[in-house]
CSV table of C-alpha atoms and ligand atoms in Angstrom, one decimal:
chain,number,residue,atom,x,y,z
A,188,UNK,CA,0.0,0.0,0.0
A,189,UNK,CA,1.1,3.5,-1.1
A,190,UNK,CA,0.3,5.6,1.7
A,191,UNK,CA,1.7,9.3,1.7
A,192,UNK,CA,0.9,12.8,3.4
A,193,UNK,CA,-1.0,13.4,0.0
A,194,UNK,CA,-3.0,9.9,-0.1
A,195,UNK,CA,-3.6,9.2,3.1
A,196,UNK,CA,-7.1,7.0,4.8
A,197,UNK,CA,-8.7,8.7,7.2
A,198,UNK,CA,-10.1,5.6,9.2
A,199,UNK,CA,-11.3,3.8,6.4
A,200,UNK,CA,-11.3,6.0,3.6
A,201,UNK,CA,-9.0,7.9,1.1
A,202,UNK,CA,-8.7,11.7,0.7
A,203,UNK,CA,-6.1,13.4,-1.1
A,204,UNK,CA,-4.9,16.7,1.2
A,205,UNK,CA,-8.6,17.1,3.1
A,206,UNK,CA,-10.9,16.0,0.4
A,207,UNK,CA,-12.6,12.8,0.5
A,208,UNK,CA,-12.0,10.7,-3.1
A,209,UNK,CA,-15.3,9.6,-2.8
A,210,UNK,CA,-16.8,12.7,-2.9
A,211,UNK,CA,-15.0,14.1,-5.8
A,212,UNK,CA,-15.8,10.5,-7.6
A,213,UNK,CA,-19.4,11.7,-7.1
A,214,UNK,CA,-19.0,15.3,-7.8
A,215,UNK,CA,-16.4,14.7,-10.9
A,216,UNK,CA,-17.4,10.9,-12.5
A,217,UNK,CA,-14.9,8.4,-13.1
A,218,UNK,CA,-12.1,7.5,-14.2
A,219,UNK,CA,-10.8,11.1,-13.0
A,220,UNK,CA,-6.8,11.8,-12.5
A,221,UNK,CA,-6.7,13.7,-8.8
A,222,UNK,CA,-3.4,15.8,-8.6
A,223,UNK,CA,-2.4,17.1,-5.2
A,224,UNK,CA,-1.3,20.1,-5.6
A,225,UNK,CA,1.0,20.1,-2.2
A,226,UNK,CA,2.7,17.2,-3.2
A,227,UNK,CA,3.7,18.7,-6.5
A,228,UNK,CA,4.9,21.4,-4.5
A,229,UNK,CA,6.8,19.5,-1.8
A,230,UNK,CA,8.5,16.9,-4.6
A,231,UNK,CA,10.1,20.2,-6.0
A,232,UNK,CA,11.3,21.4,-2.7
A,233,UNK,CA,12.8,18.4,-2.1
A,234,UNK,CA,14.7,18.2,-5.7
A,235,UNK,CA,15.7,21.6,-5.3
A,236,UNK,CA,17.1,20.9,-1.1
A,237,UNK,CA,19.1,17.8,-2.6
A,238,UNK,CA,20.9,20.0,-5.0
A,239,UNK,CA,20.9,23.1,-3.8
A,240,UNK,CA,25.0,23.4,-2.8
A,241,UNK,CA,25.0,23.4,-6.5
A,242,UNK,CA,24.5,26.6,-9.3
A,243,UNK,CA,21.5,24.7,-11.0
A,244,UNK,CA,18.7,25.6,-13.0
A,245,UNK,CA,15.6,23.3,-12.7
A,246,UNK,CA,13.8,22.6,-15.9
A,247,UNK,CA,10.3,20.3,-15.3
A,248,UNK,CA,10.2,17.9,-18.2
A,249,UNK,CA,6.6,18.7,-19.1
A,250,UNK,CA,6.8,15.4,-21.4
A,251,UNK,CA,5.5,13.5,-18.0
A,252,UNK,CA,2.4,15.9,-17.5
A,253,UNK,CA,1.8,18.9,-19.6
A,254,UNK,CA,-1.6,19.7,-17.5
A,255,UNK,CA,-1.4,23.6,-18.1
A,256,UNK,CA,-2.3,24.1,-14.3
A,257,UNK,CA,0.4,21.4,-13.8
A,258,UNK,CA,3.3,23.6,-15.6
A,259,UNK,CA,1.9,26.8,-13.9
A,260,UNK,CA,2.2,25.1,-10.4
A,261,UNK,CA,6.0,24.7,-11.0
A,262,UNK,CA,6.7,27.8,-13.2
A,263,UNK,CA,5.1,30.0,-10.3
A,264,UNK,CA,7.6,28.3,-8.2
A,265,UNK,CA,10.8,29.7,-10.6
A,266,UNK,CA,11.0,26.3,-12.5
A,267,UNK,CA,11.7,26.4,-16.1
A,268,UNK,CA,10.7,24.0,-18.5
A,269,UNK,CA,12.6,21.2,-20.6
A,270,UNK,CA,9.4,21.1,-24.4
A,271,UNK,CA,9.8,17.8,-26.7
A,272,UNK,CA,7.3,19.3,-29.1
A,273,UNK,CA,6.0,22.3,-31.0
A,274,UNK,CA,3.1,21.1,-28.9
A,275,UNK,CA,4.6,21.1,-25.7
A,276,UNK,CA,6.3,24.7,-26.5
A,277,UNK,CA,2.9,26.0,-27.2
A,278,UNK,CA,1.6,24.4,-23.9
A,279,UNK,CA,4.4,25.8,-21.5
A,280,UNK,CA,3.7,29.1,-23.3
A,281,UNK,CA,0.4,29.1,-22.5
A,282,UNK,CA,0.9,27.9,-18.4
A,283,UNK,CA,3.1,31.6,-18.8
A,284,UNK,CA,6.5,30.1,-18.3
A,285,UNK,CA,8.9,32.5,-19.5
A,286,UNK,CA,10.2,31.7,-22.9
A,287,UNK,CA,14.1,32.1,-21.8
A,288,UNK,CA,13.7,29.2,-19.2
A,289,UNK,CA,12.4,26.8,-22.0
A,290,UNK,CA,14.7,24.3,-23.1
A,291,UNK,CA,13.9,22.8,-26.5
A,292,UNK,CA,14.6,19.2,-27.0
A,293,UNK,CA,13.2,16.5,-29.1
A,294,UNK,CA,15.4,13.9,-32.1
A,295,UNK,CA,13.3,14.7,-34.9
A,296,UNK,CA,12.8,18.7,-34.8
A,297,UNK,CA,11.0,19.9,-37.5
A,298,UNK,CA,12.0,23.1,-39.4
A,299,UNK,CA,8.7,24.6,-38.5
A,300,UNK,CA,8.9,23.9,-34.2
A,301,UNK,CA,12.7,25.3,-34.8
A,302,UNK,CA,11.3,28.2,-36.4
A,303,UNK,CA,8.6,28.3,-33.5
A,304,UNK,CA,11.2,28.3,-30.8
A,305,UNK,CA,13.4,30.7,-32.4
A,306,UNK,CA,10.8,33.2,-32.7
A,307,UNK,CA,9.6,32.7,-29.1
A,308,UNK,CA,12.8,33.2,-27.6
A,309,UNK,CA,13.9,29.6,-25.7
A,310,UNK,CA,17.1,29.7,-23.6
A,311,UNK,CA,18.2,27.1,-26.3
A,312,UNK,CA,17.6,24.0,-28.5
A,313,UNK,CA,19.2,20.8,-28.0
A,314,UNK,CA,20.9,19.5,-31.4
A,315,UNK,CA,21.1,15.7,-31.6
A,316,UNK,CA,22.8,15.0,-34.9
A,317,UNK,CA,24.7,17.3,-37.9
A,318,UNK,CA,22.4,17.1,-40.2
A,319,UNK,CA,19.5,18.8,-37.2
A,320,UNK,CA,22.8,21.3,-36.3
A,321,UNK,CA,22.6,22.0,-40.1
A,322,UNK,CA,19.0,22.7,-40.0
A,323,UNK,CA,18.8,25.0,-37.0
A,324,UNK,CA,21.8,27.2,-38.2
A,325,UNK,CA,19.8,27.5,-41.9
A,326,UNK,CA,16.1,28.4,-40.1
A,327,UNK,CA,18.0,30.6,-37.7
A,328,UNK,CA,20.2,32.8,-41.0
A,329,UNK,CA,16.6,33.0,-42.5
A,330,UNK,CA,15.2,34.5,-38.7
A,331,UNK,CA,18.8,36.9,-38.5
A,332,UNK,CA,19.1,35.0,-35.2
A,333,UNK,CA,21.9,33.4,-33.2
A,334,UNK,CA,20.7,30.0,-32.2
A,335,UNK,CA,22.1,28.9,-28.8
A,336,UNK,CA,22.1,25.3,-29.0
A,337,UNK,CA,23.7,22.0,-27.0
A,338,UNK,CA,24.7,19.4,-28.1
A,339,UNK,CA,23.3,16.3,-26.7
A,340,UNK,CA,25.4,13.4,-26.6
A,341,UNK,CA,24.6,9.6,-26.5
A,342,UNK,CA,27.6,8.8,-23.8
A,343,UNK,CA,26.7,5.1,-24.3
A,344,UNK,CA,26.0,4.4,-20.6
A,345,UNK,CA,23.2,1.2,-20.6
A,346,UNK,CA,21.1,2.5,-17.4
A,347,UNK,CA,19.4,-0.6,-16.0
A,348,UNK,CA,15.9,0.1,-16.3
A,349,UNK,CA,13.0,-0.6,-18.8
A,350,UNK,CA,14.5,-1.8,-22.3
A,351,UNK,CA,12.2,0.8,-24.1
A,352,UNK,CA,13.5,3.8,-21.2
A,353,UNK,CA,17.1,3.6,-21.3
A,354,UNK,CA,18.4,6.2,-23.8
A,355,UNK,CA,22.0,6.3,-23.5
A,356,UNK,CA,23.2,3.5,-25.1
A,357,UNK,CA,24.9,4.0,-28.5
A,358,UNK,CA,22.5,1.3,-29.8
A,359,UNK,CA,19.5,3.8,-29.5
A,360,UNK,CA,18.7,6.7,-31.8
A,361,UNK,CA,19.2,9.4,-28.9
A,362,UNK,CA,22.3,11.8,-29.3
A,363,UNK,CA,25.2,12.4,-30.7
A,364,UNK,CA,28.1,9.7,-30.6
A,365,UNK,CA,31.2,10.8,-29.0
A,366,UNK,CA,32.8,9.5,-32.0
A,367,UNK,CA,31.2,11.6,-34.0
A,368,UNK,CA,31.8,14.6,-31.7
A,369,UNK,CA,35.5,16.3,-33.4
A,370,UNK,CA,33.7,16.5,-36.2
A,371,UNK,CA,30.9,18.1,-34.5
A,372,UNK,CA,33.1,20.6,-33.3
A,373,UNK,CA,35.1,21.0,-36.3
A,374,UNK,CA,31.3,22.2,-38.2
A,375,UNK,CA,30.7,24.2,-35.9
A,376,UNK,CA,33.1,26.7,-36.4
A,377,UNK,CA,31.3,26.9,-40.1
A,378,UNK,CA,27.6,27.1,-39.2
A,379,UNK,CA,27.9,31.1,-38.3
A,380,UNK,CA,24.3,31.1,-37.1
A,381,UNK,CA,25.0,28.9,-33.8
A,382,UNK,CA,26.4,29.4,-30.7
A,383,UNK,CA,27.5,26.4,-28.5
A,384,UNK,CA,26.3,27.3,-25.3
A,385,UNK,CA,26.2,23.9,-23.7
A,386,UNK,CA,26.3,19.8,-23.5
A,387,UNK,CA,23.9,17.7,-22.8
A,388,UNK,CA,22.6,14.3,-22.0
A,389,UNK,CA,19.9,12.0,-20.7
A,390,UNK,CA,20.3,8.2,-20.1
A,391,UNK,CA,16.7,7.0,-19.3
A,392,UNK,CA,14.1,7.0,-17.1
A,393,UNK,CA,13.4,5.7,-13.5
A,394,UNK,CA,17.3,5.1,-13.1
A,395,UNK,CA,17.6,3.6,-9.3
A,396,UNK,CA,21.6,3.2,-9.3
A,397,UNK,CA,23.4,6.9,-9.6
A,398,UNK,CA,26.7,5.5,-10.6
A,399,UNK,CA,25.1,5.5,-14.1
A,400,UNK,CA,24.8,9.1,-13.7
A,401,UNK,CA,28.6,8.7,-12.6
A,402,UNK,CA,29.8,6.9,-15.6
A,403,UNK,CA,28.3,9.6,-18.0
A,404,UNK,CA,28.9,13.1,-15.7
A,405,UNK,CA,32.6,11.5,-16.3
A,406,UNK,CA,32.4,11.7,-20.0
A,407,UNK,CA,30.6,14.9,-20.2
A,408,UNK,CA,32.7,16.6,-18.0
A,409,UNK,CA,35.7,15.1,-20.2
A,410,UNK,CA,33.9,16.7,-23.4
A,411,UNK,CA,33.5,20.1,-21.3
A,412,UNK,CA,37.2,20.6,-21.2
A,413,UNK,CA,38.4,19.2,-24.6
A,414,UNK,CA,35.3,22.0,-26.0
A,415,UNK,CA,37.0,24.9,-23.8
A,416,UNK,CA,40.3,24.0,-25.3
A,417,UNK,CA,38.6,24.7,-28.3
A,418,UNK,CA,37.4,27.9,-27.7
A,419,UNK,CA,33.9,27.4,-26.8
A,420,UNK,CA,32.1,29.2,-23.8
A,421,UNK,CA,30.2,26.7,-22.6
A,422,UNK,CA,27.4,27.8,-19.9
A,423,UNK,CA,25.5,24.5,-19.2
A,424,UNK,CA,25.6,21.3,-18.5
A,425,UNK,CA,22.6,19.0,-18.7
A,426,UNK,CA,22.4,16.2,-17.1
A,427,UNK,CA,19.0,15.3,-18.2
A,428,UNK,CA,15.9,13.8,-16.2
A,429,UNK,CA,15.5,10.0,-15.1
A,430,UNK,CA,15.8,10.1,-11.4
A,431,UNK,CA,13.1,7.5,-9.6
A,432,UNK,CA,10.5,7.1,-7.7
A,433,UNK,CA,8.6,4.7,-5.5
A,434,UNK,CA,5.7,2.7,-7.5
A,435,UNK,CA,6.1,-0.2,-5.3
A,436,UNK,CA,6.6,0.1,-1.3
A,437,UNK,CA,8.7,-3.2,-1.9
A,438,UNK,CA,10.8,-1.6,-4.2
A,439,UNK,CA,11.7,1.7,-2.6
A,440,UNK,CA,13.4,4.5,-4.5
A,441,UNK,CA,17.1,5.7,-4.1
A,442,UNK,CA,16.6,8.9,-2.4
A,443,UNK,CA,17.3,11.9,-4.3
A,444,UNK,CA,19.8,13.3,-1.5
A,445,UNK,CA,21.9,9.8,-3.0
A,446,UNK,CA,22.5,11.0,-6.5
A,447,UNK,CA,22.9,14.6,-5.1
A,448,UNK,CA,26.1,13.1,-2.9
A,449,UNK,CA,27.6,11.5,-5.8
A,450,UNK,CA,26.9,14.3,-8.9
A,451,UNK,CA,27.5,17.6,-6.8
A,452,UNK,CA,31.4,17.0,-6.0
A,453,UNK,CA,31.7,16.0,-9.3
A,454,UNK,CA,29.9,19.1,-11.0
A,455,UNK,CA,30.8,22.0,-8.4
A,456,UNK,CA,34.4,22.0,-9.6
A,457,UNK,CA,33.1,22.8,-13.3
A,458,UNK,CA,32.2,26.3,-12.9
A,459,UNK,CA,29.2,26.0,-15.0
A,460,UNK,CA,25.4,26.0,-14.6
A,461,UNK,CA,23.7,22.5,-14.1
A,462,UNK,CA,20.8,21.8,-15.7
A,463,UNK,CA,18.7,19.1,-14.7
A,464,UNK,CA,15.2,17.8,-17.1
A,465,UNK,CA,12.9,15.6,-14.1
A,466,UNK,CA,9.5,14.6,-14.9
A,467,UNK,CA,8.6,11.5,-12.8
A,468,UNK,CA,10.4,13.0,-10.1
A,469,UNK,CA,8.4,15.8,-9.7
A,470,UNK,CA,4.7,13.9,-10.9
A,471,UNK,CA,4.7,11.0,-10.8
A,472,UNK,CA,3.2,9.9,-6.9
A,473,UNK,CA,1.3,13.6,-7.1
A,474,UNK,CA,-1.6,11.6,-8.7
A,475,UNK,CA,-4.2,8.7,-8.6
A,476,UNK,CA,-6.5,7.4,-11.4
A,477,UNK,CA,-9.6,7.0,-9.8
A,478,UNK,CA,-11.7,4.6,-11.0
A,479,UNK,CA,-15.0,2.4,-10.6
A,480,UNK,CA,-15.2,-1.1,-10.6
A,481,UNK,CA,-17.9,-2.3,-13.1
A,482,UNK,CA,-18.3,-5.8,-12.7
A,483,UNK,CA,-16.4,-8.3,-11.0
A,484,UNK,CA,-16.6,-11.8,-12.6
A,485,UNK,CA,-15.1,-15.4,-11.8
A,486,UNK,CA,-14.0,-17.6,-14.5
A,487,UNK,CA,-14.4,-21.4,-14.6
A,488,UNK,CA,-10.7,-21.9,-12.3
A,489,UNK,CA,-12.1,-19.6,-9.8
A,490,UNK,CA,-9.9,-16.9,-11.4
A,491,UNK,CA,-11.2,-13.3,-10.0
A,492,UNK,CA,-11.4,-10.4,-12.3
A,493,UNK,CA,-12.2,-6.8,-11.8
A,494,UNK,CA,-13.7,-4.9,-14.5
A,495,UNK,CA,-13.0,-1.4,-14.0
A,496,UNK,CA,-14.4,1.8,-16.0
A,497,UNK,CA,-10.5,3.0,-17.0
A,498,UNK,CA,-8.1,1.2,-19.2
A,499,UNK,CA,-5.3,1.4,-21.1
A,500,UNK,CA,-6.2,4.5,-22.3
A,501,UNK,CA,-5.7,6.5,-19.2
A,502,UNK,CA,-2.5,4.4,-17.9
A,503,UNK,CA,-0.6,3.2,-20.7
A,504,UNK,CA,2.4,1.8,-18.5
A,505,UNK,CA,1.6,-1.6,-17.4
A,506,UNK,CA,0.6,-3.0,-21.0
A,507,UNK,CA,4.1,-0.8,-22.8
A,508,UNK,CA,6.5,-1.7,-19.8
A,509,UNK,CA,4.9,-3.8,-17.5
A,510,UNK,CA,5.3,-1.6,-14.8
A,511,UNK,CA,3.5,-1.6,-11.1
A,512,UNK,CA,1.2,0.5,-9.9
A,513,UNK,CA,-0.5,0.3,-6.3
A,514,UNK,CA,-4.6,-0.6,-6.9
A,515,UNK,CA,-5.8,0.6,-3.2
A,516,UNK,CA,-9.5,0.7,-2.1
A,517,UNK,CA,-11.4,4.3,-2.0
A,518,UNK,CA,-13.4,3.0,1.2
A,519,UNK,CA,-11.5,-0.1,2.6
A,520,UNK,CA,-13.8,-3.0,4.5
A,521,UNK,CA,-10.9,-5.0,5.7
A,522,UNK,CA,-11.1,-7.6,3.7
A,523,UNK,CA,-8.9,-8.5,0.5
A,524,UNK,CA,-8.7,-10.7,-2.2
A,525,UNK,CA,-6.4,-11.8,-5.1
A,526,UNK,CA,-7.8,-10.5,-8.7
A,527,UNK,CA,-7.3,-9.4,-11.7
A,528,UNK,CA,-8.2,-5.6,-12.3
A,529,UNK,CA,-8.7,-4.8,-15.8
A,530,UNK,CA,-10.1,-2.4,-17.7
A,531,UNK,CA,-13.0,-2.4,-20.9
A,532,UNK,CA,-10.7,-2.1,-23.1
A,533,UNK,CA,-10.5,-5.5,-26.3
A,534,UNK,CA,-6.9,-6.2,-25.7
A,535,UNK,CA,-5.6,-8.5,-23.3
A,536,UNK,CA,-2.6,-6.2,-22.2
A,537,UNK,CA,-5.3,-3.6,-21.2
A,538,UNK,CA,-5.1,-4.5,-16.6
A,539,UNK,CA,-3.6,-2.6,-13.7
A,540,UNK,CA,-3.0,-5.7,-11.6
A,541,UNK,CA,-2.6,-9.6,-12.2
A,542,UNK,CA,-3.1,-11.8,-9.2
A,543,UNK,CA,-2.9,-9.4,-6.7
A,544,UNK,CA,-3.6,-9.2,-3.5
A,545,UNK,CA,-6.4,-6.0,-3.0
A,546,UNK,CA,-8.8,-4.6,-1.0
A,547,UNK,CA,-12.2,-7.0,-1.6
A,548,UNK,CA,-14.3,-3.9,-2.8
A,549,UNK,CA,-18.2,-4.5,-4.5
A,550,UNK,CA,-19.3,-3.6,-7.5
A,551,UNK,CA,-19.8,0.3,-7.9
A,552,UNK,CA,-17.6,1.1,-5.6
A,553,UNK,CA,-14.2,2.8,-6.2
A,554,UNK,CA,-10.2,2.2,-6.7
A,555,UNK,CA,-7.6,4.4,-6.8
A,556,UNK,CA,-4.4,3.2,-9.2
A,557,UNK,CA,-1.9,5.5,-7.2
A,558,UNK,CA,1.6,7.2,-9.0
A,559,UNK,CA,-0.9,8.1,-12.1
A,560,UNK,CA,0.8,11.7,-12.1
A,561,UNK,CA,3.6,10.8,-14.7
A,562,UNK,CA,2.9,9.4,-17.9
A,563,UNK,CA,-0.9,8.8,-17.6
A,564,UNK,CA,-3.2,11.1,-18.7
A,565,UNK,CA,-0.6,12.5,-21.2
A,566,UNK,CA,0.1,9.0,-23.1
A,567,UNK,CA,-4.0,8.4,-23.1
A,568,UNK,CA,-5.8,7.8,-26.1
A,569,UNK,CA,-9.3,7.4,-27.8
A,570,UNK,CA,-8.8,4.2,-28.9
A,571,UNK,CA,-11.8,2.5,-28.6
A,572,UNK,CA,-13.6,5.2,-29.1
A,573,UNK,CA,-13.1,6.6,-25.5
A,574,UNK,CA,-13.2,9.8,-23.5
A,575,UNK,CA,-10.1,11.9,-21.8
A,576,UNK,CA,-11.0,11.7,-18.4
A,577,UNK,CA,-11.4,15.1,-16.6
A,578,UNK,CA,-9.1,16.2,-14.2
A,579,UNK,CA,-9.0,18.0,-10.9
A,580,UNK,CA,-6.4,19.4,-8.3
A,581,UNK,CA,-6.7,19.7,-4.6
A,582,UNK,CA,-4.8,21.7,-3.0
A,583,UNK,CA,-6.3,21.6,1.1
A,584,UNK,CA,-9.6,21.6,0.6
A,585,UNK,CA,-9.5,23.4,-2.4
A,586,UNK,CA,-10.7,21.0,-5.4
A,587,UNK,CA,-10.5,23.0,-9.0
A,588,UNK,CA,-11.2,21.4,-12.2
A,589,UNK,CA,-8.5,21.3,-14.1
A,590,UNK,CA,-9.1,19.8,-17.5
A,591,UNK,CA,-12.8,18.5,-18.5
A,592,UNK,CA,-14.3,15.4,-19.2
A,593,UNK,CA,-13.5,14.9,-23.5
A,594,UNK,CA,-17.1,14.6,-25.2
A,595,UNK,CA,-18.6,12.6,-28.2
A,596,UNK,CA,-18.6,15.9,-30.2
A,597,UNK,CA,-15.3,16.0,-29.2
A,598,UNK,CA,-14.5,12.7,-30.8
A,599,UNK,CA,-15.6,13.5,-34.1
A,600,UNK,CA,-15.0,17.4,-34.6
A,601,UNK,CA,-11.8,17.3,-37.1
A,602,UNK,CA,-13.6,14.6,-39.1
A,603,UNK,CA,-14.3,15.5,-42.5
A,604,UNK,CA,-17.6,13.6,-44.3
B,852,LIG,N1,14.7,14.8,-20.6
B,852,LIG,C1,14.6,14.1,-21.7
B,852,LIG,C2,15.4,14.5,-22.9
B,852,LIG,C3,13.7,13.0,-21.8
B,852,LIG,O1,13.6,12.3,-22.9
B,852,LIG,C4,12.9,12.6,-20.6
B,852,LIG,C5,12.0,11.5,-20.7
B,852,LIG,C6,13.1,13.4,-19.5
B,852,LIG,C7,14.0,14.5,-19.5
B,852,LIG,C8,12.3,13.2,-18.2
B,852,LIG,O2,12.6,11.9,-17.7
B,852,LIG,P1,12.0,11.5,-16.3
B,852,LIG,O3,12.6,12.4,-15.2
B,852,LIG,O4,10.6,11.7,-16.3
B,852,LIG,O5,12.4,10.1,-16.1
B,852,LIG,N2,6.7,6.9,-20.8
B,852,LIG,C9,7.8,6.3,-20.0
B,852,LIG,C10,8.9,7.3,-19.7
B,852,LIG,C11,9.5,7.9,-20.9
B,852,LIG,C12,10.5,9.0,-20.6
B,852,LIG,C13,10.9,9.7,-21.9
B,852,LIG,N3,11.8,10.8,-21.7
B,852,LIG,C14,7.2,5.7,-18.7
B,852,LIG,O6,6.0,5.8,-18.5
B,852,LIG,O7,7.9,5.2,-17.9
């Protein structure tokens, strides 16, 4: 059980802060995603206590949740932003985070999102590959700009974690090899339009072990020297996002104050600014999908199954990496039961829990899949035809809507007869 100052029971039931999930089940429908504001708040406190001996700037990967009330909650808090997307640009815009604390990153930039960022005004894009460097210093002669960019390179460090979340391995399309990189250099002295303002990388997602961090700081700081020798005044070092959390209680997160003890003696020395990209970090245990069990059915082996009304379509994560996510009770009775919960979705990949051991709920009541505030609602889909849950935030015993319940108009409104 996942039980934090956010999501905590109250004798037998679960409020987020001071508000009852019941009641905003009720008020709201289900599924809804319920975002505690506080928690948002306090994950950022703690990212910024654990590295605060350090000149850093913070930039919330909005990737993980780009709720616009989301962004806002960490931009009024002096956070910048690390955009993917001309989609996510437009979306930090439009929480009102100032364009110079964007960073711009993404493998496949196209000419039109450089553009875009250019014209806004982002602190800087982050080139991985010469032919993207290419691009940028050709959209930014046509502008009359100066593009500060960074280069991110792969540093080919295999973070254990999820096959499909490790990006720093040489075998995956992220970055620029360091093989590559003299080369790199030796063009940049020809694209006139550029300015080399920093170096970058970002080796995965939900990375327990910080001597991965380790390996590639090494090789990063490495390339920061050999690119002062050559004459560039570098500003930045990004060390990219990835650091964990706790999705479940038997497999507890490093503690962020561990991979601050190993990465700020190593960066201090550099002189430079330290950029750092979380998502998860910040999100990810700042939300629950709530959710209402349908029908609960028994197969011929006595197998238990709980049909739930959200699927794969809110929370994408245990079908794509078979990942765990807490499936607590709103209103617990004491008793438990090992089931299946699954949603209504026609694919067998589409369930939250296999043979687990939960609460023993009835049908119409409610469950709460905890951790839903990273790479849930954002990653949901209509397939099947179905609905983006609304969203709310609760901040005390505040509750605002946030995003609204997606309609059928909705569904169909760019289709053309
Ligand atoms: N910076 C860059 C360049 C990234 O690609 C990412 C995540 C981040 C920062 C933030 O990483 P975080 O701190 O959130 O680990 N959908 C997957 C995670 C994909 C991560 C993609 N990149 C999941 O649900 O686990």
């Amino acid at each position: 059980m996942l039980d934090s100052h956010y999501f905590h029971y109250s004798d037998k039931s679960l409020n987020c802060d001071n508000v009852s999930l019941q009641e905003l089940g009720s008020r709201f429908g289900t599924p809804l995603y319920v975002t505690s504001t506080k928690s948002l708040v306090e994950s950022y406190h703690a990212f910024e206590t654990a590295f605060s001996k350090l000149p850093h700037f913070t930039c919330y990967s909005v990737k993980a949740n780009f709720n616009l009330s989301v962004i806002r909650t960490f931009a009024d808090l002096g956070c910048g932003c690390d955009v993917n997307s001309g989609g996510e640009l437009y979306r930090a815009l439009q929480a009102g985070v100032a364009p110079d604390k964007i960073i711009f990153a993404g493998v496949g930039k196209k000419k039109e999102e450089i553009a875009y960022s250019l014209g806004a005004g982002v602190l800087m894009l982050k080139a991985e590959s010469i032919p993207e460097l290419q691009t940028i210093d050709r959209v930014a002669g046509e502008l009359g700009k100066i593009a500060d960019v960074a280069l991110r390179i792969n540093p080919n460090v295999t973070a254990e974690t999820h096959p499909y979340i490790t990006t720093g391995d040489s075998k995956e399309k992220f970055g620029i090899d360091e093989a590559e990189l003299q080369e790199v250099f030796t063009l940049l002295g020809q694209l006139p339009n550029l300015r080399l303002v920093g170096l970058d990388m970002h080796i995965g997602s939900q990375i327990f072990d910080p001597e991965y961090y380790v390996a590639a700081t090494v090789k990063l700081l490495a390339l920061l020297k050999v690119s002062k020798t050559m004459g560039f005044a570098i500003q930045f070092l990004d060390i990219g996002g990835g650091f964990p959390v706790t999705y479940d209680p038997a497999k507890p997160a490093t503690p962020i104050e561990r991979f601050a003890d190993k990465l700020v003696p190593m960066l201090l020395p550099s002189g430079v600014t330290v950029i750092f990209e979380p998502g998860r970090y910040l999100v990810a245990s700042a939300s629950v999908l709530l959710t209402k069990v349908l029908y609960k059915k028994r197969n011929h082996a006595g197998k238990e199954f709980f049909v739930v009304d959200a699927g794969m379509t809110e929370l994408i994560r245990p079908a794509l990496y078979q990942s765990h996510h807490e499936v607590q009770a709103v209103t617990r009775n004491g008793e438990t039961i090992v089931a299946d919960v699954v949603g209504p979705i026609c694919e067998s990949s589409d369930f939250f829990a296999r043979q687990r051991e939960i609460d023993a709920v009835d049908e119409g009541e409610l469950l709460a899949v905890m951790s839903c505030g990273a790479y849930a609602s954002v990653m949901s889909s209509n397939y099947n035809g179905r609905l983006r849950p609304a969203e709310v935030m609760v901040n005390g015993s505040e509750v605002t809507l946030v995003r609204k319940r997606e309609t059928l108009e909705q569904l169909v409104q760019n289709e053309l007869f």
